[in-house]
Structures are given as C-alpha cells and as structure tokens.
XYZ file of C-alpha atoms in Angstrom:
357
model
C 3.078 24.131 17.870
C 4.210 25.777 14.652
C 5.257 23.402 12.225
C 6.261 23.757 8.479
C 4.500 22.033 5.905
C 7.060 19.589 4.340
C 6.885 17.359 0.941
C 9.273 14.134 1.053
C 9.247 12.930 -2.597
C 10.660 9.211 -2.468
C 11.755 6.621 -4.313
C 8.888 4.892 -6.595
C 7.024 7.896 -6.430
C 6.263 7.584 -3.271
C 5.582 10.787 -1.137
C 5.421 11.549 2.477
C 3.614 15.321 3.190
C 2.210 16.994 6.012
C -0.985 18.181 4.301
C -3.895 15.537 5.981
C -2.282 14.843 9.452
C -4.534 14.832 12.687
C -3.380 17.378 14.892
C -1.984 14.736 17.541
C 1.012 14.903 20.002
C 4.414 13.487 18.538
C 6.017 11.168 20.938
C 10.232 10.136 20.776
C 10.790 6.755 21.116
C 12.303 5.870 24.854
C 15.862 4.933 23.639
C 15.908 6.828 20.276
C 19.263 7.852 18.680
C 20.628 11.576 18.041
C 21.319 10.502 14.406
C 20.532 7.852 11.984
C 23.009 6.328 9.011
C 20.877 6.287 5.500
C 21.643 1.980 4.351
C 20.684 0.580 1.570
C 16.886 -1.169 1.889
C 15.631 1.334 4.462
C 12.474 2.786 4.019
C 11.208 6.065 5.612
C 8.964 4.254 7.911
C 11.747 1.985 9.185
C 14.037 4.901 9.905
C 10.834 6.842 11.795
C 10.481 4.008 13.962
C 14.127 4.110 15.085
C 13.181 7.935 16.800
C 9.082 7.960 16.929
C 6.600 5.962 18.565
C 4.181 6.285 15.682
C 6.435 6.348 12.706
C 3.711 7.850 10.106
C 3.764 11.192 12.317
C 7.578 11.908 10.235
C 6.441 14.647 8.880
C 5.266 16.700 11.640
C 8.432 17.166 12.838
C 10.660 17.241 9.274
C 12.785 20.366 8.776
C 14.234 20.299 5.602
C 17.672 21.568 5.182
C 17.497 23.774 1.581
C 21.420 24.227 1.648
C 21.494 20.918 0.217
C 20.454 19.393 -3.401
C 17.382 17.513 -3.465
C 16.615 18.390 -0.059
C 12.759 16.416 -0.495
C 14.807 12.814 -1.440
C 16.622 10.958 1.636
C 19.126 8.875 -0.005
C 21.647 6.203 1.521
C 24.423 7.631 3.143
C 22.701 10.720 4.439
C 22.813 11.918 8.304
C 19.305 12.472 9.746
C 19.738 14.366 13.284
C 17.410 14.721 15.673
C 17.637 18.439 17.682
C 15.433 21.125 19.044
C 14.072 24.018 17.950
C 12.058 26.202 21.004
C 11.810 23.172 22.763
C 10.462 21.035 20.427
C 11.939 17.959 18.467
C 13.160 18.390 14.554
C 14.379 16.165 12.042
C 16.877 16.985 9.952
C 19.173 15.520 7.007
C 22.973 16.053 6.083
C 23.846 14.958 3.155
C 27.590 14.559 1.556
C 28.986 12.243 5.023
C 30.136 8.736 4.716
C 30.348 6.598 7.927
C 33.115 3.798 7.877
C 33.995 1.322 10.911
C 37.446 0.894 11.464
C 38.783 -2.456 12.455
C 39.549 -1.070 16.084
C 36.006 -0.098 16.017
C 36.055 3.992 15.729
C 34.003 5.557 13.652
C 35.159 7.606 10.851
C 33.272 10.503 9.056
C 34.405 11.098 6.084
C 32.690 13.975 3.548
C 32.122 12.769 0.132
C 30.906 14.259 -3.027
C 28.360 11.844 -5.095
C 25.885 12.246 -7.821
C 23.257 10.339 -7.061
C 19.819 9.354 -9.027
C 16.229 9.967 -7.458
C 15.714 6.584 -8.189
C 18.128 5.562 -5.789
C 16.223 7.131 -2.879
C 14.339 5.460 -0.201
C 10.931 4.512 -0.160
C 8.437 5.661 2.079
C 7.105 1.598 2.728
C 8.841 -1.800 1.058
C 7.494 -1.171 -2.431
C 8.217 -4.273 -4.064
C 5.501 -5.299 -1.450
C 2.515 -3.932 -2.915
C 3.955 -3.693 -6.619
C 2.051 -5.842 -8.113
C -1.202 -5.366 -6.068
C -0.949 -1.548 -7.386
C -0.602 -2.151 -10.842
C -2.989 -5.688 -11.355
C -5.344 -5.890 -8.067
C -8.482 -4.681 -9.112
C -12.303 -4.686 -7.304
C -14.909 -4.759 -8.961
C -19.089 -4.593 -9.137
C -21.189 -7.120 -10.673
C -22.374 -4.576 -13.343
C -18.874 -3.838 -13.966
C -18.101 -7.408 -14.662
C -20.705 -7.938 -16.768
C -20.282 -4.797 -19.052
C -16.802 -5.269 -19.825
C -15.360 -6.106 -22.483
C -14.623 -9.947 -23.221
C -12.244 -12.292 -25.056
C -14.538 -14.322 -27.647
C -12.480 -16.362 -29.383
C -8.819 -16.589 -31.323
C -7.301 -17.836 -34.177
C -7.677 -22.140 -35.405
C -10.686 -22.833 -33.151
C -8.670 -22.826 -30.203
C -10.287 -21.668 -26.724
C -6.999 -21.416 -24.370
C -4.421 -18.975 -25.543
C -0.984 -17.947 -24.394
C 1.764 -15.000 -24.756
C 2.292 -14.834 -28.239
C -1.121 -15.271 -29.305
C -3.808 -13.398 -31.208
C -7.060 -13.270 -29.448
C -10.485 -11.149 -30.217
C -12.160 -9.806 -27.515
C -15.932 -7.838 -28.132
C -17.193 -4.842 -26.418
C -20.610 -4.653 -27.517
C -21.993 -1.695 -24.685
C -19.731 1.001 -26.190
C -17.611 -0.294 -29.102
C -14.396 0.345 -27.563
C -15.325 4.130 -27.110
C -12.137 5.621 -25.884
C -9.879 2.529 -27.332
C -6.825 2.620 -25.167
C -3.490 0.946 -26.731
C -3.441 -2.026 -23.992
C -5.740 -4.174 -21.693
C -5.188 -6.548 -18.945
C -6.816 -9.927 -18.923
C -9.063 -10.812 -15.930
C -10.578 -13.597 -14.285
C -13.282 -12.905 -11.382
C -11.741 -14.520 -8.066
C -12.988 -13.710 -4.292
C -16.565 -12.375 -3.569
C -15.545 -9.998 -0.606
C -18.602 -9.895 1.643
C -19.358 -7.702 4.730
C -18.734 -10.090 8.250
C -21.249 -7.447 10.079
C -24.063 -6.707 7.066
C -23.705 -9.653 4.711
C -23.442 -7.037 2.183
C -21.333 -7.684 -0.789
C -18.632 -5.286 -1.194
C -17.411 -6.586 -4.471
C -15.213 -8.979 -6.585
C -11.759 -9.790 -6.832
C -10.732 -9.487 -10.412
C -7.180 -11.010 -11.229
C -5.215 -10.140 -13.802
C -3.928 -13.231 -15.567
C -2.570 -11.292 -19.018
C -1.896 -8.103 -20.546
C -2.697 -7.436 -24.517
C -1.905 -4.934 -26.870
C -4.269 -3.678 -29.259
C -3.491 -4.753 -33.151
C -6.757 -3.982 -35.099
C -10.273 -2.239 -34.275
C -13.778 -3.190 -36.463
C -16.815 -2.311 -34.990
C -17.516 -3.657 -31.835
C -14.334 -5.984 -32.108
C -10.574 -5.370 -31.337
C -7.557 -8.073 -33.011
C -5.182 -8.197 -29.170
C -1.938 -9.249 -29.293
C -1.038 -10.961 -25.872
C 1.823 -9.892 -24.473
C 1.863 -11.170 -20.874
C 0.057 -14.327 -19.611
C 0.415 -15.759 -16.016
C -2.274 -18.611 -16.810
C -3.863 -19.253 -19.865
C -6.414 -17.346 -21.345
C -9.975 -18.648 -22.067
C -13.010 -17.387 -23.854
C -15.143 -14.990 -21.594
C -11.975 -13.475 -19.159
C -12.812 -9.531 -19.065
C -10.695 -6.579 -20.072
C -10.062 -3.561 -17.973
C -7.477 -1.135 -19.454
C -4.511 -0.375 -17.678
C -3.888 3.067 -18.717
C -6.409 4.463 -16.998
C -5.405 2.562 -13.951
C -1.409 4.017 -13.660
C 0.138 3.321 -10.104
C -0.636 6.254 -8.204
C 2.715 8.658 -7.277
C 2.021 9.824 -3.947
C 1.331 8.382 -0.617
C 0.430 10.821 2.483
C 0.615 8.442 5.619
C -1.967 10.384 7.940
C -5.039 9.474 9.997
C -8.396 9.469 8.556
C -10.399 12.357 8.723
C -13.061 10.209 10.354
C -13.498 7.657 12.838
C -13.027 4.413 10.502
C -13.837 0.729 12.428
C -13.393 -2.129 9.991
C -12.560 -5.634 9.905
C -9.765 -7.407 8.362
C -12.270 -9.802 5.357
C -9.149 -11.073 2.946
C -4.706 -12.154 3.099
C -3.434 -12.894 0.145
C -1.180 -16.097 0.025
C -1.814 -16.909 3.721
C -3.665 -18.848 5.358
C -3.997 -18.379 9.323
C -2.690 -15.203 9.904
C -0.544 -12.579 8.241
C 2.243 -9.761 9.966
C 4.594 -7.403 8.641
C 4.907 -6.540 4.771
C 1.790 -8.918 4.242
C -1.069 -7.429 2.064
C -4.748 -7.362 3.908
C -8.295 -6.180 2.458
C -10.346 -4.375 4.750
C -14.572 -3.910 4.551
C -14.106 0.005 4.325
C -13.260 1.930 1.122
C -13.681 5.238 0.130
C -17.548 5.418 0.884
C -16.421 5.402 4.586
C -13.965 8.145 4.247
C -11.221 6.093 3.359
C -7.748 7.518 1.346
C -4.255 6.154 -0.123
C -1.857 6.636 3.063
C -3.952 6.257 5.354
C -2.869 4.749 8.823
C -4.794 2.240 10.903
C -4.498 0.265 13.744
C -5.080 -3.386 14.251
C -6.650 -4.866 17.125
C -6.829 -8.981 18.063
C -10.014 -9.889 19.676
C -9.256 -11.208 23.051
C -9.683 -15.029 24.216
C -12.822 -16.970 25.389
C -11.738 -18.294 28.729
C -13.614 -20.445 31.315
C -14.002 -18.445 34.597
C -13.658 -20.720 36.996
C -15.116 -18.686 39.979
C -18.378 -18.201 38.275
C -18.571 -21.095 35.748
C -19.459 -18.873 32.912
C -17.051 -17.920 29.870
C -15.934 -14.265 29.386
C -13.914 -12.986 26.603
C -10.823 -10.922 27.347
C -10.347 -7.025 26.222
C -8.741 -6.704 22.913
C -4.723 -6.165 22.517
C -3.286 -4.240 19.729
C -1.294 -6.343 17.534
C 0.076 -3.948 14.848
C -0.664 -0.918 12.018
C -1.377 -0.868 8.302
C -1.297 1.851 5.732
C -4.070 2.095 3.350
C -1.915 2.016 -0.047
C -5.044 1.264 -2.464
C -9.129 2.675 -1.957
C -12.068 1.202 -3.894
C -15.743 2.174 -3.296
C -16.433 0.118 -0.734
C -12.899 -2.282 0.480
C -9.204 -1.277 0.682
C -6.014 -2.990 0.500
C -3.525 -2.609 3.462
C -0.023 -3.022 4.191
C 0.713 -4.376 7.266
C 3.908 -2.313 8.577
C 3.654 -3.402 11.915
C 2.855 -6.368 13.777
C 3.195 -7.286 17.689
C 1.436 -10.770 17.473
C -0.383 -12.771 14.432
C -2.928 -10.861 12.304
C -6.335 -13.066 12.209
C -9.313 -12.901 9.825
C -11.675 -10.248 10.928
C -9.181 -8.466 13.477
C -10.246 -5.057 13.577
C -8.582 -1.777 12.056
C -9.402 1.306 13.277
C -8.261 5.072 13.247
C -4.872 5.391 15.656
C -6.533 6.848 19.168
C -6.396 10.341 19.329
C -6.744 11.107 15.766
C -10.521 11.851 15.461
C-alpha cells in the first residue's frame, strides 16, 4: 500500500508522524462516520477512535489537504472526511465550515473565515494529563542521588524553608560546572523494583520546589526559591530543569521490538487505574523503549475452583486497554492509559499491540 509520509504538528507541541509505524493492516471501525465535527476538548486520539479500531494507526492513512493554511494543525471546527483513494481508506480535513443545529433539527453548513492560533489546536492525547509528570517526574540511580547537588542550609539557623526564601545548596563533585539559571528541589520517593528479577530499576525523585540561582562561590550557589509544594529541608537534591525541557514531539507507533512488561507503579490510586491515569512500567529505553510508543494492557485471568477435577486453574488473560509511552528512562517508563475496557491492576501486563513485531 503506498502511503505518504505525513507530520501532524499539535497543540502543546505535540506531534503525530508516520516515520516509526509497524507495517500493520489499518482496520475502520464497524459503525464509523463519513465525517467528523472538530469540538472543543478533542484530542487526535479521541477523534481516531470515532473511524479506527486502533486509533494510534492515524497517520497511516492521513492525506493532508495543502490547499488549506496550516494544513499539519487540526483545529475545532474543521471537517475530517473519510474517502477512498484506489480502494483504500484516507483521511482528510476541510477547514473554513461551521456546523450549526437548527431548532427543527437540520443541519446547517455554513463557510466561515477565522484566524485562528496554533495554540488553539488539538492535542494528540489530554495534555493537562501528563503536564506535570513531563516537566517534574524524574527517575533516578542511586549514584545519581548521591552526586547531586544538595540544599545545606539557609539564612537564621533555620532548616525548613519556603517560597520566598534564600537557601544554599553545595555541589562539591563538580562545582556547579555548567551552572544553569534554575533548579528544581527534590525529595527521593518510590524505589521501583523489578516484580520478575528483584532488580532495582530506580528511584522516584519528586520535585517539591523550583529555585533560581542568585550568587555562585566555589562549590556553593545563594538560590532564591521560587516555587515550593512542601517545605524544603536540608539535604533535598537539585536537578536542573533546563536541561530537562518537555519534549515537543510524540510519534504514537509500535515498538520496534517485542516489549513484555508489567505495570510496577499508579500515581494517586490505589486499586486500580483506567483512562487518562498515569502508570510506570519495568521497561525503559534499555528494552527498546521510545516517547509515543503504544502498548497494550492485558488483566491476568481469575483463579477458579474446577469443580470436575478439584484442582484450581487460572483463566486466559483478557485485554483491558492501551497506553502510550509519553516519558523513557533507562530502565522504567511512564504511560498514559488512553484506553481501558475493565480496571487496570498492579502488575497487569503491557505488551507490543499483536501484529506489530
């Protein structure tokens, strides 16, 4: 099949491309529409579902229309049309058309003219749902931990500090080589250990402040904090967050190879987790691993009581729902859950969509 390579730019920076799909078979939804109505607090994925049965395959069969301006944004109001070209099924979006509902319940079509911001386009996935978790979650080693820089004291004595307060932190490997202008404050949190090895994969480091740099002298930086969600105390670490900028694309694909892993942390849940809920997997980019990937998840099946035989059995697995991959460390991941067909449990597995690898 040919098919044209195609770069959505988004909303938040968040970009949809061909480049990285699996070669695998695009399937319409049973029940899909001929066109869709761009609203306000869609996101791409949304709107694929609505005419795909696996929404990240979009861009596979995009055409983009280059009689229009900004032909790689999809904004609100825009028509996207399903047709065929040689047989096969294309995408496409008209822009410039408003739809209004009359009271006796016709539709009217009405073309409009309308400058319109790229901020104002649609995002690929929610993104006020992993936000924050792109520009504070952080993983980290144990040597990383304990070579970073650290918060040794402030001004009168005091050992808990605030926004608003001065604060000295020392870096005594390096001496701030490379100062940056600003550093988030962070407390070690979760040890995230393998369910299958016992190996540990790293540490949750939370950011609980941000600072901005007021005076350098030796091995000691004067921090102005700026930001504090808790207070501060002697010995939180530094990481700086320039170096650490939300990333601006997103290619939802497949991994290149075979990835099994196991759900290992939710964030604000207890029991379970489903759609828009953040996840940490036991894979990261030592596996293989990338930003956009696509995985689905898997519930392990029941231990029931036979009562032919007397013995227990467990039941196959059932498919309960997809993530995307939207941040890669070494060896964990964090994952967005965009779908989900039943609860999410602890150590649920994740694995490549079937005939992708």
């Amino acid at each position: 099949m040919m098919m044209k390579s195609v770069q959505r730019a988004l909303a938040f920076g968040l970009l949809v491309s061909l480049s990285g799909l699996a070669a695998a078979q695009v399937m319409l939804k049973d029940g899909h529409p001929g066109k869709y109505f761009v609203k306000n607090g869609d996101t791409l994925w949304d709107i694929s579902a609505r005419f795909l049965e696996e929404p990240w395959q979009w861009p596979e069969i995009w055409q983009i229309n280059e009689e229009i301006s900004n032909p790689h944004l999809i904004y609100p109001g825009d028509e996207i049309r399903l047709t065929y070209v040689d047989g096969e099924p294309r995408l496409s979006v008209k822009r410039g058309v408003e739809e209004k509902t009359l009271p006796n319940g016709t539709v009217k079509l009405t073309p409009k003219v309308r400058e319109i911001a790229n901020d104002e386009a649609i995002p690929a996935i929610p993104a006020g749902a992993i936000a924050a978790y792109l520009k504070e979650g952080l993983v980290v080693s144990r040597q990383e931990i304990a070579e970073a820089p650290y918060i040794v004291g402030g001004r009168d004595r005091r050992v808990i500090f605030g926004e608003g307060d001065t604060v000295y932190a020392r870096d005594a490997l390096t001496q701030w080589e490379g100062l940056d202008q600003s550093y988030g404050v962070y407390r070690t949190g979760e040890q995230y250990v393998d369910p299958d090895t016992n190996e540990v994969l790293g540490y949750e480091a939370r950011q609980i402040g941000l600072g901005r740099v007021a005076g350098h002298e030796d091995d000691m930086v004067t921090l102005r904090v700026t930001k504090s969600n808790e207070d501060l105390r002697i010995d939180d670490r530094l990481f700086s967050t320039e170096d650490r900028r939300v990333r601006s694309v997103l290619y939802p694909s497949a991994p290149d190879t075979k990835i099994e892993a196991k759900v290992i942390r939710f964030f604000d849940r207890i029991n379970s987790v489903a759609r828009n809920d953040v996840v940490v997997i036991n894979k990261g980019e030592r596996d293989g691993l990338k930003v956009g990937n696509v995985l689905d998840v898997f519930g392990q099946g029941e231990v029931v009581r036979d009562r032919q035989r007397g013995d227990r059995v467990q039941l196959p697995r059932e498919r309960t729902g997809s993530m995307v991959i939207f941040r890669v460390f070494d060896k964990v991941s964090y994952g967005l859950i965009m779908e989900s067909l039943r609860p999410i449990y602890m150590h649920d597995v994740a694995e490549s969509p079937a005939g992708s690898y």
